């Protein structure tokens, strides 16, 4: 019934849907998150759009997102069946699976990350060692302008690689570099108009050439890369010594879920764990060069608390409230996953006075929360004060939800926060960041599942 042009009676309102394409072209796909946030001015915090033949509901602002994802979380724990995502995940893995497979994979991934990351085998030395390689590479540019993108990607990705594959990749490893550039491209294409068209008209689009075919090709190449790693693991596997996630998987659940599920799980952790944190750090560099006075204040705090002779540790965080606030503000402003990932209703639910039927795709618009003028004193300006009280102590803010919320909340949140903290403080401890002479930082983004800065060059001077 919803596949009609008109909205059913108690269904959320929204802009007029056109025949066949619906609201596909209501949205500016170069800045989808901003387009979707603007629609609230006219239609409120819960509204609907028709993408081709399928209705979706966009949820906006903290109260609505909390009511939906947390208070009624059970109804929204599943992912929708979107053709482009299904072609790749086949319902397996962690990110796009549902039901029993999702529960099992999520629990297993969390406990394995915890075991390797925060338990006996702490990740801290892995991160700090990776930082040393990264710093050496940065130093080799001797303060001259360079684009830090690939090195950062490689460095951050190496953390999840150590967890999952049990080893890191050398900077400049060609195959790995190619893989990293695919991640960025793949995530961009996933959120493009092509992906929308594919998801709306899969039977037609499957037969047509275009970027929606490229994205399949990209993800398949990533899977092939993972298959080689899995094969090597099986080859020299010793059940009495689990080295990493793949080993644990082989000992614990392979029998039940089969080998393809392992490939998709690794794919999910690898992708989600690489692109997000490194993109956040690329934004961090830009904010630090844009606001040198904030950078100087961070460095002064680190110098005072950590000094220059030892590496920072997680225990320092409580004594570095300003630095912690700056990291939070970087995450808020850079808004890395602007529309979170899609959810689907498994039952009818009431939200904001409307009835949303079951099997409806739901977009949690995190942008509407992270930039809400009712939540933040200066929503559009970089202001570490958002996370500080008048005494300069760190304060948590409920509307800080870059990792989303509820049952599908980012599985890597703790890992990401640890990576961001240790990398950022170590970088600030060792380097001063500036733009090449005469160049101004450009804060524009490229829209995709993740928001990334445009390519830029930066100068890192040793301190
Ligand atoms: C899901 C953000 C880093 C693994 C998500 C979601 C967001 C997010 C918004 C979707 C939540 C939802 O569906 O409502 C971020 C940000 C990161 C980050 C901002 C870094 C700054 C990581 C890392 C990992 C990771 C390092 C590595 C393990 C995952 C996984 C999911 C996920 C596996 C899917 C969870 C599920 O469907 O149950 N993340 N993430 N993320 N993230 Fe992250």
Tab-separated table of C-alpha atoms and ligand atoms in Angstrom:
chain	number	residue	atom	x	y	z
A	1	UNK	CA	0.000	0.000	0.000
A	2	UNK	CA	2.878	2.380	0.708
A	3	UNK	CA	4.124	1.893	-2.834
A	4	UNK	CA	1.675	4.591	-3.868
A	5	UNK	CA	2.477	8.214	-4.486
A	6	UNK	CA	0.367	9.348	-1.572
A	7	UNK	CA	1.284	8.796	2.029
A	8	UNK	CA	-1.047	6.683	4.154
A	9	UNK	CA	-3.013	8.639	6.790
A	10	UNK	CA	-1.005	8.412	10.022
A	11	UNK	CA	2.289	8.078	8.182
A	12	UNK	CA	4.958	10.832	8.706
A	13	UNK	CA	4.642	13.771	6.294
A	14	UNK	CA	7.257	14.830	3.759
A	15	UNK	CA	7.920	16.575	0.480
A	16	UNK	CA	5.764	15.697	-2.516
A	17	UNK	CA	6.813	12.438	-4.152
A	18	UNK	CA	6.879	12.258	-7.942
A	19	UNK	CA	5.705	9.257	-9.954
A	20	UNK	CA	8.270	6.420	-10.248
A	21	UNK	CA	11.310	8.301	-8.874
A	22	UNK	CA	9.476	9.601	-5.798
A	23	UNK	CA	11.824	11.891	-3.878
A	24	UNK	CA	15.036	10.532	-5.388
A	25	UNK	CA	15.828	13.971	-6.746
A	26	UNK	CA	14.613	15.924	-3.702
A	27	UNK	CA	18.068	15.336	-2.269
A	28	UNK	CA	21.406	16.914	-3.221
A	29	UNK	CA	23.691	13.881	-3.185
A	30	UNK	CA	26.799	16.015	-2.767
A	31	UNK	CA	25.495	17.017	0.649
A	32	UNK	CA	22.747	14.544	1.425
A	33	UNK	CA	23.024	14.985	5.199
A	34	UNK	CA	22.493	18.742	4.900
A	35	UNK	CA	19.602	18.295	2.473
A	36	UNK	CA	17.962	15.831	4.842
A	37	UNK	CA	18.460	18.153	7.809
A	38	UNK	CA	16.909	21.084	5.941
A	39	UNK	CA	13.742	19.114	5.225
A	40	UNK	CA	12.979	19.226	8.985
A	41	UNK	CA	12.343	23.001	8.779
A	42	UNK	CA	9.192	22.264	6.866
A	43	UNK	CA	8.163	18.740	7.876
A	44	UNK	CA	9.424	18.295	11.432
A	45	UNK	CA	11.745	15.759	13.061
A	46	UNK	CA	10.047	12.621	11.752
A	47	UNK	CA	9.386	12.711	8.026
A	48	UNK	CA	9.199	10.375	5.052
A	49	UNK	CA	10.606	10.257	1.526
A	50	UNK	CA	9.970	7.844	-1.287
A	51	UNK	CA	13.184	6.602	-2.897
A	52	UNK	CA	12.011	5.116	-6.155
A	53	UNK	CA	9.399	2.615	-5.052
A	54	UNK	CA	10.383	2.388	-1.393
A	55	UNK	CA	9.406	4.702	1.408
A	56	UNK	CA	11.996	5.639	3.993
A	57	UNK	CA	11.607	7.544	7.247
A	58	UNK	CA	14.260	10.007	8.394
A	59	UNK	CA	14.599	10.578	12.147
A	60	UNK	CA	16.055	13.837	13.414
A	61	UNK	CA	17.275	15.330	16.684
A	62	UNK	CA	18.279	13.820	19.969
A	63	UNK	CA	14.890	13.165	21.575
A	64	UNK	CA	13.527	11.376	18.524
A	65	UNK	CA	16.693	9.333	17.970
A	66	UNK	CA	16.811	8.328	21.615
A	67	UNK	CA	13.154	7.390	21.678
A	68	UNK	CA	13.631	5.295	18.544
A	69	UNK	CA	17.078	3.702	18.846
A	70	UNK	CA	17.269	3.339	22.625
A	71	UNK	CA	13.766	3.299	24.158
A	72	UNK	CA	12.259	1.237	21.303
A	73	UNK	CA	15.598	-0.296	20.351
A	74	UNK	CA	14.260	-3.836	19.894
A	75	UNK	CA	12.070	-2.752	17.007
A	76	UNK	CA	14.991	-1.040	15.269
A	77	UNK	CA	17.807	-3.543	15.746
A	78	UNK	CA	17.713	-4.836	12.147
A	79	UNK	CA	19.220	-3.561	8.902
A	80	UNK	CA	17.085	-3.207	5.772
A	81	UNK	CA	17.508	-5.461	2.797
A	82	UNK	CA	19.171	-2.989	0.398
A	83	UNK	CA	20.247	-4.691	-2.843
A	84	UNK	CA	23.666	-3.055	-3.082
A	85	UNK	CA	24.600	-4.081	0.464
A	86	UNK	CA	23.032	-7.508	0.232
A	87	UNK	CA	24.961	-8.346	-2.939
A	88	UNK	CA	28.166	-7.983	-0.954
A	89	UNK	CA	27.272	-9.148	2.539
A	90	UNK	CA	24.726	-11.830	1.617
A	91	UNK	CA	23.242	-11.343	5.041
A	92	UNK	CA	26.507	-12.435	6.698
A	93	UNK	CA	29.052	-10.578	8.845
A	94	UNK	CA	28.348	-7.984	11.521
A	95	UNK	CA	27.327	-4.731	9.878
A	96	UNK	CA	24.552	-5.873	7.539
A	97	UNK	CA	23.422	-9.144	9.099
A	98	UNK	CA	20.300	-9.603	11.200
A	99	UNK	CA	18.841	-11.954	13.765
A	100	UNK	CA	20.826	-14.899	15.032
A	101	UNK	CA	23.857	-14.396	12.774
A	102	UNK	CA	24.146	-10.733	13.789
A	103	UNK	CA	23.766	-11.478	17.523
A	104	UNK	CA	26.396	-14.171	17.413
A	105	UNK	CA	28.863	-12.213	15.257
A	106	UNK	CA	28.452	-9.013	17.242
A	107	UNK	CA	28.988	-10.772	20.566
A	108	UNK	CA	31.951	-12.696	19.215
A	109	UNK	CA	33.573	-9.607	17.655
A	110	UNK	CA	33.106	-7.585	20.850
A	111	UNK	CA	34.579	-10.237	23.105
A	112	UNK	CA	37.494	-10.903	20.749
A	113	UNK	CA	38.293	-7.192	20.409
A	114	UNK	CA	38.116	-6.953	24.167
A	115	UNK	CA	40.395	-9.951	24.642
A	116	UNK	CA	43.048	-8.631	22.269
A	117	UNK	CA	42.467	-4.949	22.813
A	118	UNK	CA	41.767	-4.316	26.418
A	119	UNK	CA	42.489	-7.503	28.268
A	120	UNK	CA	45.805	-9.185	28.924
A	121	UNK	CA	47.191	-8.346	25.515
A	122	UNK	CA	46.643	-4.629	25.651
A	123	UNK	CA	46.463	-2.729	22.411
A	124	UNK	CA	48.232	0.282	23.825
A	125	UNK	CA	51.748	-0.870	22.859
A	126	UNK	CA	50.496	-1.791	19.379
A	127	UNK	CA	49.067	1.700	18.879
A	128	UNK	CA	52.118	3.445	20.288
A	129	UNK	CA	54.483	1.332	18.206
A	130	UNK	CA	52.471	2.140	15.121
A	131	UNK	CA	52.697	5.786	16.079
A	132	UNK	CA	56.499	5.567	16.107
A	133	UNK	CA	56.529	4.271	12.516
A	134	UNK	CA	54.071	6.946	11.514
A	135	UNK	CA	56.078	9.715	13.221
A	136	UNK	CA	59.246	8.530	11.484
A	137	UNK	CA	57.500	8.725	8.136
A	138	UNK	CA	56.123	12.204	8.930
A	139	UNK	CA	59.563	13.389	10.035
A	140	UNK	CA	61.087	12.297	6.749
A	141	UNK	CA	59.239	15.192	5.086
A	142	UNK	CA	61.359	17.601	7.165
A	143	UNK	CA	58.608	20.172	7.667
A	144	UNK	CA	57.885	20.427	3.932
A	145	UNK	CA	54.280	20.205	2.647
A	146	UNK	CA	52.890	16.689	2.017
A	147	UNK	CA	49.543	14.911	1.889
A	148	UNK	CA	49.249	12.762	5.057
A	149	UNK	CA	46.244	10.794	3.794
A	150	UNK	CA	47.747	7.454	2.777
A	151	UNK	CA	50.201	7.175	5.656
A	152	UNK	CA	47.488	7.946	8.189
A	153	UNK	CA	45.159	5.454	6.573
A	154	UNK	CA	47.832	2.803	6.615
A	155	UNK	CA	48.861	3.562	10.211
A	156	UNK	CA	45.325	3.495	11.614
A	157	UNK	CA	44.329	0.497	9.561
A	158	UNK	CA	47.355	-1.369	10.883
A	159	UNK	CA	45.767	-1.372	14.356
A	160	UNK	CA	42.725	-3.282	13.188
A	161	UNK	CA	45.014	-5.393	10.972
A	162	UNK	CA	47.045	-6.452	14.026
A	163	UNK	CA	43.823	-7.456	15.753
A	164	UNK	CA	42.283	-9.270	12.826
A	165	UNK	CA	45.201	-10.522	10.704
A	166	UNK	CA	47.837	-10.587	13.443
A	167	UNK	CA	50.243	-8.357	11.524
A	168	UNK	CA	50.719	-4.859	10.112
A	169	UNK	CA	51.472	-3.705	6.585
A	170	UNK	CA	54.542	-1.684	5.661
A	171	UNK	CA	53.836	1.869	4.509
A	172	UNK	CA	54.127	1.863	0.765
A	173	UNK	CA	53.012	-1.787	0.417
A	174	UNK	CA	51.419	-1.381	-2.990
A	175	UNK	CA	48.619	-3.868	-2.645
A	176	UNK	CA	47.627	-2.400	0.699
A	177	UNK	CA	47.716	1.178	-0.615
A	178	UNK	CA	45.401	0.168	-3.414
A	179	UNK	CA	43.070	-1.413	-0.881
A	180	UNK	CA	42.983	1.769	1.207
A	181	UNK	CA	42.094	3.906	-1.787
A	182	UNK	CA	39.298	1.448	-2.630
A	183	UNK	CA	37.800	1.880	0.843
A	184	UNK	CA	37.421	5.606	0.327
A	185	UNK	CA	36.042	5.240	-3.183
A	186	UNK	CA	33.686	2.406	-2.202
A	187	UNK	CA	32.170	4.339	0.685
A	188	UNK	CA	31.699	7.367	-1.537
A	189	UNK	CA	29.928	5.354	-4.221
A	190	UNK	CA	27.735	3.564	-1.653
A	191	UNK	CA	26.109	6.886	-0.783
A	192	UNK	CA	25.887	8.244	-4.327
A	193	UNK	CA	22.834	8.677	-6.497
A	194	UNK	CA	23.986	5.516	-8.305
A	195	UNK	CA	23.635	3.483	-5.154
A	196	UNK	CA	20.184	4.992	-4.592
A	197	UNK	CA	19.155	4.095	-8.128
A	198	UNK	CA	20.505	0.586	-7.731
A	199	UNK	CA	18.699	0.077	-4.452
A	200	UNK	CA	15.501	1.458	-5.932
A	201	UNK	CA	15.610	-0.358	-9.275
A	202	UNK	CA	17.916	-3.360	-8.777
A	203	UNK	CA	16.635	-5.517	-11.614
A	204	UNK	CA	17.099	-2.757	-14.149
A	205	UNK	CA	20.389	-1.440	-12.784
A	206	UNK	CA	22.004	-4.854	-12.520
A	207	UNK	CA	21.991	-4.941	-16.298
A	208	UNK	CA	23.364	-1.438	-16.823
A	209	UNK	CA	26.997	-0.348	-16.598
A	210	UNK	CA	27.952	2.445	-14.208
A	211	UNK	CA	29.529	3.247	-10.845
A	212	UNK	CA	27.183	0.807	-9.081
A	213	UNK	CA	29.082	-1.939	-10.908
A	214	UNK	CA	32.446	-0.417	-9.927
A	215	UNK	CA	31.498	-0.575	-6.266
A	216	UNK	CA	30.756	-4.297	-6.524
A	217	UNK	CA	34.092	-4.811	-8.199
A	218	UNK	CA	35.851	-2.843	-5.442
A	219	UNK	CA	34.296	-4.815	-2.591
A	220	UNK	CA	34.958	-8.121	-4.336
A	221	UNK	CA	38.634	-7.231	-4.641
A	222	UNK	CA	38.751	-6.461	-0.900
A	223	UNK	CA	37.176	-9.846	-0.194
A	224	UNK	CA	39.770	-11.585	-2.380
A	225	UNK	CA	42.502	-9.905	-0.354
A	226	UNK	CA	40.901	-11.215	2.844
A	227	UNK	CA	40.535	-14.719	1.420
A	228	UNK	CA	44.301	-14.876	0.923
A	229	UNK	CA	44.858	-13.901	4.582
A	230	UNK	CA	42.354	-16.505	5.777
A	231	UNK	CA	44.005	-19.176	3.682
A	232	UNK	CA	47.400	-18.403	5.189
A	233	UNK	CA	45.901	-18.523	8.673
A	234	UNK	CA	44.400	-21.943	8.031
A	235	UNK	CA	47.701	-23.112	6.653
A	236	UNK	CA	49.723	-22.360	9.789
A	237	UNK	CA	46.971	-22.500	12.370
A	238	UNK	CA	47.808	-23.768	15.836
A	239	UNK	CA	44.596	-24.291	17.867
A	240	UNK	CA	46.491	-23.917	21.136
A	241	UNK	CA	47.704	-20.423	20.281
A	242	UNK	CA	45.106	-17.985	19.024
A	243	UNK	CA	47.040	-15.092	17.550
A	244	UNK	CA	44.187	-12.905	16.348
A	245	UNK	CA	40.509	-12.617	15.433
A	246	UNK	CA	40.792	-15.022	12.484
A	247	UNK	CA	42.413	-17.713	14.672
A	248	UNK	CA	39.697	-17.284	17.306
A	249	UNK	CA	37.047	-17.549	14.654
A	250	UNK	CA	38.587	-20.712	13.250
A	251	UNK	CA	38.571	-22.330	16.692
A	252	UNK	CA	35.191	-21.142	17.852
A	253	UNK	CA	32.544	-20.675	15.229
A	254	UNK	CA	33.718	-21.783	11.873
A	255	UNK	CA	31.832	-25.061	12.074
A	256	UNK	CA	28.522	-23.343	12.554
A	257	UNK	CA	28.616	-20.423	10.153
A	258	UNK	CA	31.020	-21.447	7.441
A	259	UNK	CA	33.994	-19.788	5.764
A	260	UNK	CA	32.176	-17.080	3.776
A	261	UNK	CA	30.839	-15.587	7.005
A	262	UNK	CA	34.399	-15.206	8.276
A	263	UNK	CA	35.356	-13.306	5.122
A	264	UNK	CA	32.416	-10.912	5.520
A	265	UNK	CA	33.095	-10.422	9.258
A	266	UNK	CA	36.720	-9.545	8.590
A	267	UNK	CA	35.629	-7.305	5.730
A	268	UNK	CA	33.273	-5.453	8.099
A	269	UNK	CA	35.838	-4.946	10.858
A	270	UNK	CA	38.556	-4.012	8.396
A	271	UNK	CA	36.418	-1.449	6.560
A	272	UNK	CA	34.665	0.045	9.586
A	273	UNK	CA	37.881	0.073	11.582
A	274	UNK	CA	40.092	1.716	8.967
A	275	UNK	CA	38.288	4.491	7.202
A	276	UNK	CA	36.463	6.125	10.110
A	277	UNK	CA	39.282	6.760	12.572
A	278	UNK	CA	41.786	7.838	9.935
A	279	UNK	CA	39.299	10.232	8.359
A	280	UNK	CA	38.673	11.724	11.803
A	281	UNK	CA	42.416	12.293	12.189
A	282	UNK	CA	42.606	13.942	8.780
A	283	UNK	CA	39.953	16.377	10.013
A	284	UNK	CA	41.903	16.796	13.265
A	285	UNK	CA	44.957	18.021	11.319
A	286	UNK	CA	42.803	20.554	9.483
A	287	UNK	CA	41.192	21.890	12.646
A	288	UNK	CA	44.571	22.221	14.309
A	289	UNK	CA	46.051	24.249	11.443
A	290	UNK	CA	42.911	26.357	11.231
A	291	UNK	CA	43.037	27.164	14.964
A	292	UNK	CA	46.739	27.431	15.907
A	293	UNK	CA	45.844	28.951	19.298
A	294	UNK	CA	43.824	25.826	20.174
A	295	UNK	CA	46.693	23.648	18.958
A	296	UNK	CA	49.109	25.573	21.198
A	297	UNK	CA	46.817	25.126	24.202
A	298	UNK	CA	46.599	21.378	23.603
A	299	UNK	CA	50.380	21.144	23.317
A	300	UNK	CA	50.881	23.144	26.514
A	301	UNK	CA	48.514	20.836	28.402
A	302	UNK	CA	50.257	17.715	27.076
A	303	UNK	CA	53.697	19.147	27.884
A	304	UNK	CA	52.591	19.844	31.435
A	305	UNK	CA	50.897	16.490	32.129
A	306	UNK	CA	52.836	14.010	29.972
A	307	UNK	CA	56.051	15.899	29.305
A	308	UNK	CA	58.330	15.060	26.407
A	309	UNK	CA	60.225	12.032	27.633
A	310	UNK	CA	57.458	9.420	27.770
A	311	UNK	CA	54.569	8.350	25.554
A	312	UNK	CA	51.022	9.281	26.584
A	313	UNK	CA	48.731	6.594	28.008
A	314	UNK	CA	45.001	6.230	28.523
A	315	UNK	CA	45.451	7.030	32.210
A	316	UNK	CA	46.489	10.544	31.196
A	317	UNK	CA	43.095	11.285	29.720
A	318	UNK	CA	41.535	12.369	33.002
A	319	UNK	CA	44.348	14.886	33.471
A	320	UNK	CA	44.026	16.258	29.942
A	321	UNK	CA	40.498	17.750	29.959
A	322	UNK	CA	41.234	20.388	27.333
A	323	UNK	CA	42.793	17.881	24.922
A	324	UNK	CA	39.893	15.495	25.541
A	325	UNK	CA	37.410	18.309	24.806
A	326	UNK	CA	39.251	19.167	21.586
A	327	UNK	CA	39.094	15.539	20.418
A	328	UNK	CA	35.347	15.448	21.135
A	329	UNK	CA	34.829	18.715	19.293
A	330	UNK	CA	36.805	17.388	16.310
A	331	UNK	CA	34.518	14.363	16.235
A	332	UNK	CA	31.387	16.499	16.529
A	333	UNK	CA	32.356	18.964	13.813
A	334	UNK	CA	33.813	16.423	11.402
A	335	UNK	CA	30.590	14.371	11.659
A	336	UNK	CA	32.223	11.323	10.164
A	337	UNK	CA	29.147	9.111	9.672
A	338	UNK	CA	26.551	11.825	9.035
A	339	UNK	CA	23.502	9.602	8.534
A	340	UNK	CA	24.692	6.636	10.597
A	341	UNK	CA	23.750	3.384	8.846
A	342	UNK	CA	20.193	2.464	7.885
A	343	UNK	CA	17.929	0.521	10.235
A	344	UNK	CA	14.581	-1.152	9.563
A	345	UNK	CA	11.429	-1.486	11.685
A	346	UNK	CA	10.530	-5.057	12.585
A	347	UNK	CA	7.087	-4.052	13.951
A	348	UNK	CA	4.784	-1.048	13.647
A	349	UNK	CA	5.977	1.708	15.984
A	350	UNK	CA	4.663	5.069	17.150
A	351	UNK	CA	7.159	7.910	16.906
A	352	UNK	CA	6.580	11.636	17.216
A	353	UNK	CA	2.823	11.125	16.919
A	354	UNK	CA	3.008	9.053	13.731
A	355	UNK	CA	2.645	5.359	13.057
A	356	UNK	CA	5.582	3.899	11.206
A	357	UNK	CA	4.736	0.517	9.736
A	358	UNK	CA	6.993	-2.513	9.946
A	359	UNK	CA	9.686	-3.170	7.307
A	360	UNK	CA	10.294	0.557	6.859
A	361	UNK	CA	13.851	1.758	6.239
A	362	UNK	CA	14.888	4.250	8.919
A	363	UNK	CA	17.712	6.775	8.532
A	364	UNK	CA	19.034	8.085	11.881
A	365	UNK	CA	20.218	11.588	10.951
A	366	UNK	CA	23.165	12.090	13.328
A	367	UNK	CA	23.928	15.443	11.678
A	368	UNK	CA	20.672	16.868	13.027
A	369	UNK	CA	21.875	16.058	16.565
A	370	UNK	CA	25.548	17.016	16.308
A	371	UNK	CA	24.639	20.459	14.891
A	372	UNK	CA	21.363	21.086	16.723
A	373	UNK	CA	21.177	24.711	17.873
A	374	UNK	CA	19.105	23.641	20.874
A	375	UNK	CA	21.873	21.309	22.052
A	376	UNK	CA	25.074	23.248	21.333
A	377	UNK	CA	26.000	26.805	22.240
A	378	UNK	CA	27.775	27.442	18.911
A	379	UNK	CA	26.663	24.516	16.722
A	380	UNK	CA	28.491	25.608	13.573
A	381	UNK	CA	31.691	26.901	15.177
A	382	UNK	CA	34.605	24.815	16.447
A	383	UNK	CA	34.394	25.283	20.199
A	384	UNK	CA	36.078	22.904	22.687
A	385	UNK	CA	34.080	24.786	25.348
A	386	UNK	CA	31.128	22.564	24.392
A	387	UNK	CA	32.822	19.864	26.478
A	388	UNK	CA	34.222	21.957	29.344
A	389	UNK	CA	32.604	23.407	32.437
A	390	UNK	CA	33.547	26.876	33.735
A	391	UNK	CA	36.317	25.293	35.870
A	392	UNK	CA	37.874	23.726	32.778
A	393	UNK	CA	36.793	20.167	33.713
A	394	UNK	CA	35.657	17.812	30.961
A	395	UNK	CA	31.876	17.392	30.687
A	396	UNK	CA	30.006	14.692	28.777
A	397	UNK	CA	27.194	15.818	26.480
A	398	UNK	CA	24.209	13.576	25.795
A	399	UNK	CA	23.911	14.913	22.234
A	400	UNK	CA	27.434	13.743	21.407
A	401	UNK	CA	26.435	10.676	19.380
A	402	UNK	CA	28.925	10.269	16.505
A	403	UNK	CA	28.861	6.503	17.179
A	404	UNK	CA	25.034	6.440	17.043
A	405	UNK	CA	23.127	4.749	19.889
A	406	UNK	CA	21.107	1.678	20.822
A	407	UNK	CA	21.571	-1.950	19.883
A	408	UNK	CA	23.564	-1.193	16.727
A	409	UNK	CA	25.781	1.425	18.324
A	410	UNK	CA	29.279	1.355	16.820
A	411	UNK	CA	30.945	-1.855	17.875
A	412	UNK	CA	34.386	-0.252	17.711
A	413	UNK	CA	33.592	2.794	19.849
A	414	UNK	CA	36.073	1.967	22.623
A	415	UNK	CA	38.777	1.025	20.181
A	416	UNK	CA	38.200	4.157	18.099
A	417	UNK	CA	38.324	6.409	21.159
A	418	UNK	CA	41.550	4.812	22.314
A	419	UNK	CA	43.106	5.142	18.858
A	420	UNK	CA	42.023	8.763	18.533
A	421	UNK	CA	43.287	9.692	21.969
A	422	UNK	CA	46.678	7.980	21.702
A	423	UNK	CA	47.372	9.058	18.123
A	424	UNK	CA	46.197	12.625	18.620
A	425	UNK	CA	48.082	13.289	21.853
A	426	UNK	CA	51.243	11.630	20.502
A	427	UNK	CA	51.056	13.729	17.335
A	428	UNK	CA	50.563	16.928	19.309
A	429	UNK	CA	53.407	15.949	21.618
A	430	UNK	CA	55.837	15.534	18.708
A	431	UNK	CA	54.737	17.935	15.965
A	432	UNK	CA	53.417	21.379	15.235
A	433	UNK	CA	50.966	21.427	12.344
A	434	UNK	CA	50.722	24.301	9.854
A	435	UNK	CA	49.555	24.992	6.307
A	436	UNK	CA	52.089	25.548	3.515
A	437	UNK	CA	52.893	29.272	3.191
A	438	UNK	CA	50.052	31.220	1.614
A	439	UNK	CA	47.558	28.327	1.679
A	440	UNK	CA	44.354	28.416	3.742
A	441	UNK	CA	42.750	25.223	5.077
A	442	UNK	CA	39.623	24.211	3.128
A	443	UNK	CA	36.984	22.719	5.412
A	444	UNK	CA	34.743	21.407	2.607
A	445	UNK	CA	33.822	17.747	2.603
A	446	UNK	CA	33.261	14.961	0.177
A	447	UNK	CA	30.016	13.166	0.984
A	448	UNK	CA	29.804	9.391	1.244
A	449	UNK	CA	28.790	6.943	3.963
A	450	UNK	CA	31.632	8.832	5.650
A	451	UNK	CA	32.379	12.543	5.252
A	452	UNK	CA	35.989	13.109	4.288
A	453	UNK	CA	38.010	16.301	3.817
A	454	UNK	CA	39.212	17.214	0.340
A	455	UNK	CA	42.851	16.276	-0.367
A	456	UNK	CA	45.275	18.733	1.253
A	457	UNK	CA	48.933	19.202	2.086
A	458	UNK	CA	50.196	20.108	5.524
A	459	UNK	CA	53.570	20.865	7.166
A	460	UNK	CA	54.630	18.962	10.278
A	461	UNK	CA	57.491	20.539	12.182
A	462	UNK	CA	59.167	18.508	14.919
A	463	UNK	CA	58.824	20.125	18.341
B	1	LIG	C1	28.793	0.844	13.217
B	1	LIG	C2	30.687	5.288	13.818
B	1	LIG	C3	35.113	3.353	14.347
B	1	LIG	C4	33.239	-1.070	13.820
B	1	LIG	C5	28.938	2.210	13.314
B	1	LIG	C6	27.856	3.168	13.156
B	1	LIG	C7	28.387	4.406	13.338
B	1	LIG	C8	29.797	4.245	13.602
B	1	LIG	C9	27.635	5.732	13.298
B	1	LIG	C10	26.395	2.810	12.825
B	1	LIG	C11	25.551	2.642	14.053
B	1	LIG	C12	24.088	2.418	13.703
B	1	LIG	O1	23.779	1.543	12.909
B	1	LIG	O2	23.214	3.148	14.210
B	1	LIG	C13	32.046	5.139	13.986
B	1	LIG	C14	32.973	6.246	14.171
B	1	LIG	C15	34.223	5.697	14.317
B	1	LIG	C16	34.070	4.255	14.224
B	1	LIG	C17	32.582	7.717	14.200
B	1	LIG	C18	35.575	6.350	14.536
B	1	LIG	C19	35.797	7.570	14.890
B	1	LIG	C20	34.985	1.990	14.307
B	1	LIG	C21	36.069	1.060	14.507
B	1	LIG	C22	35.556	-0.184	14.341
B	1	LIG	C23	34.125	-0.040	14.058
B	1	LIG	C24	37.516	1.423	14.842
B	1	LIG	C25	36.360	-1.455	14.466
B	1	LIG	C26	36.049	-2.503	15.048
B	1	LIG	C27	31.878	-0.930	13.593
B	1	LIG	C28	30.979	-2.044	13.318
B	1	LIG	C29	29.694	-1.491	13.153
B	1	LIG	C30	29.841	-0.049	13.322
B	1	LIG	C31	31.366	-3.506	13.204
B	1	LIG	C32	28.386	-2.236	12.869
B	1	LIG	C33	27.710	-2.578	14.189
B	1	LIG	C34	26.408	-3.369	14.019
B	1	LIG	O3	25.796	-3.289	12.949
B	1	LIG	O4	26.015	-4.065	14.972
B	1	LIG	N1	30.115	2.891	13.577
B	1	LIG	N2	32.743	3.962	14.010
B	1	LIG	N3	33.825	1.291	14.037
B	1	LIG	N4	31.170	0.245	13.589
B	1	LIG	FE1	31.944	2.090	13.899
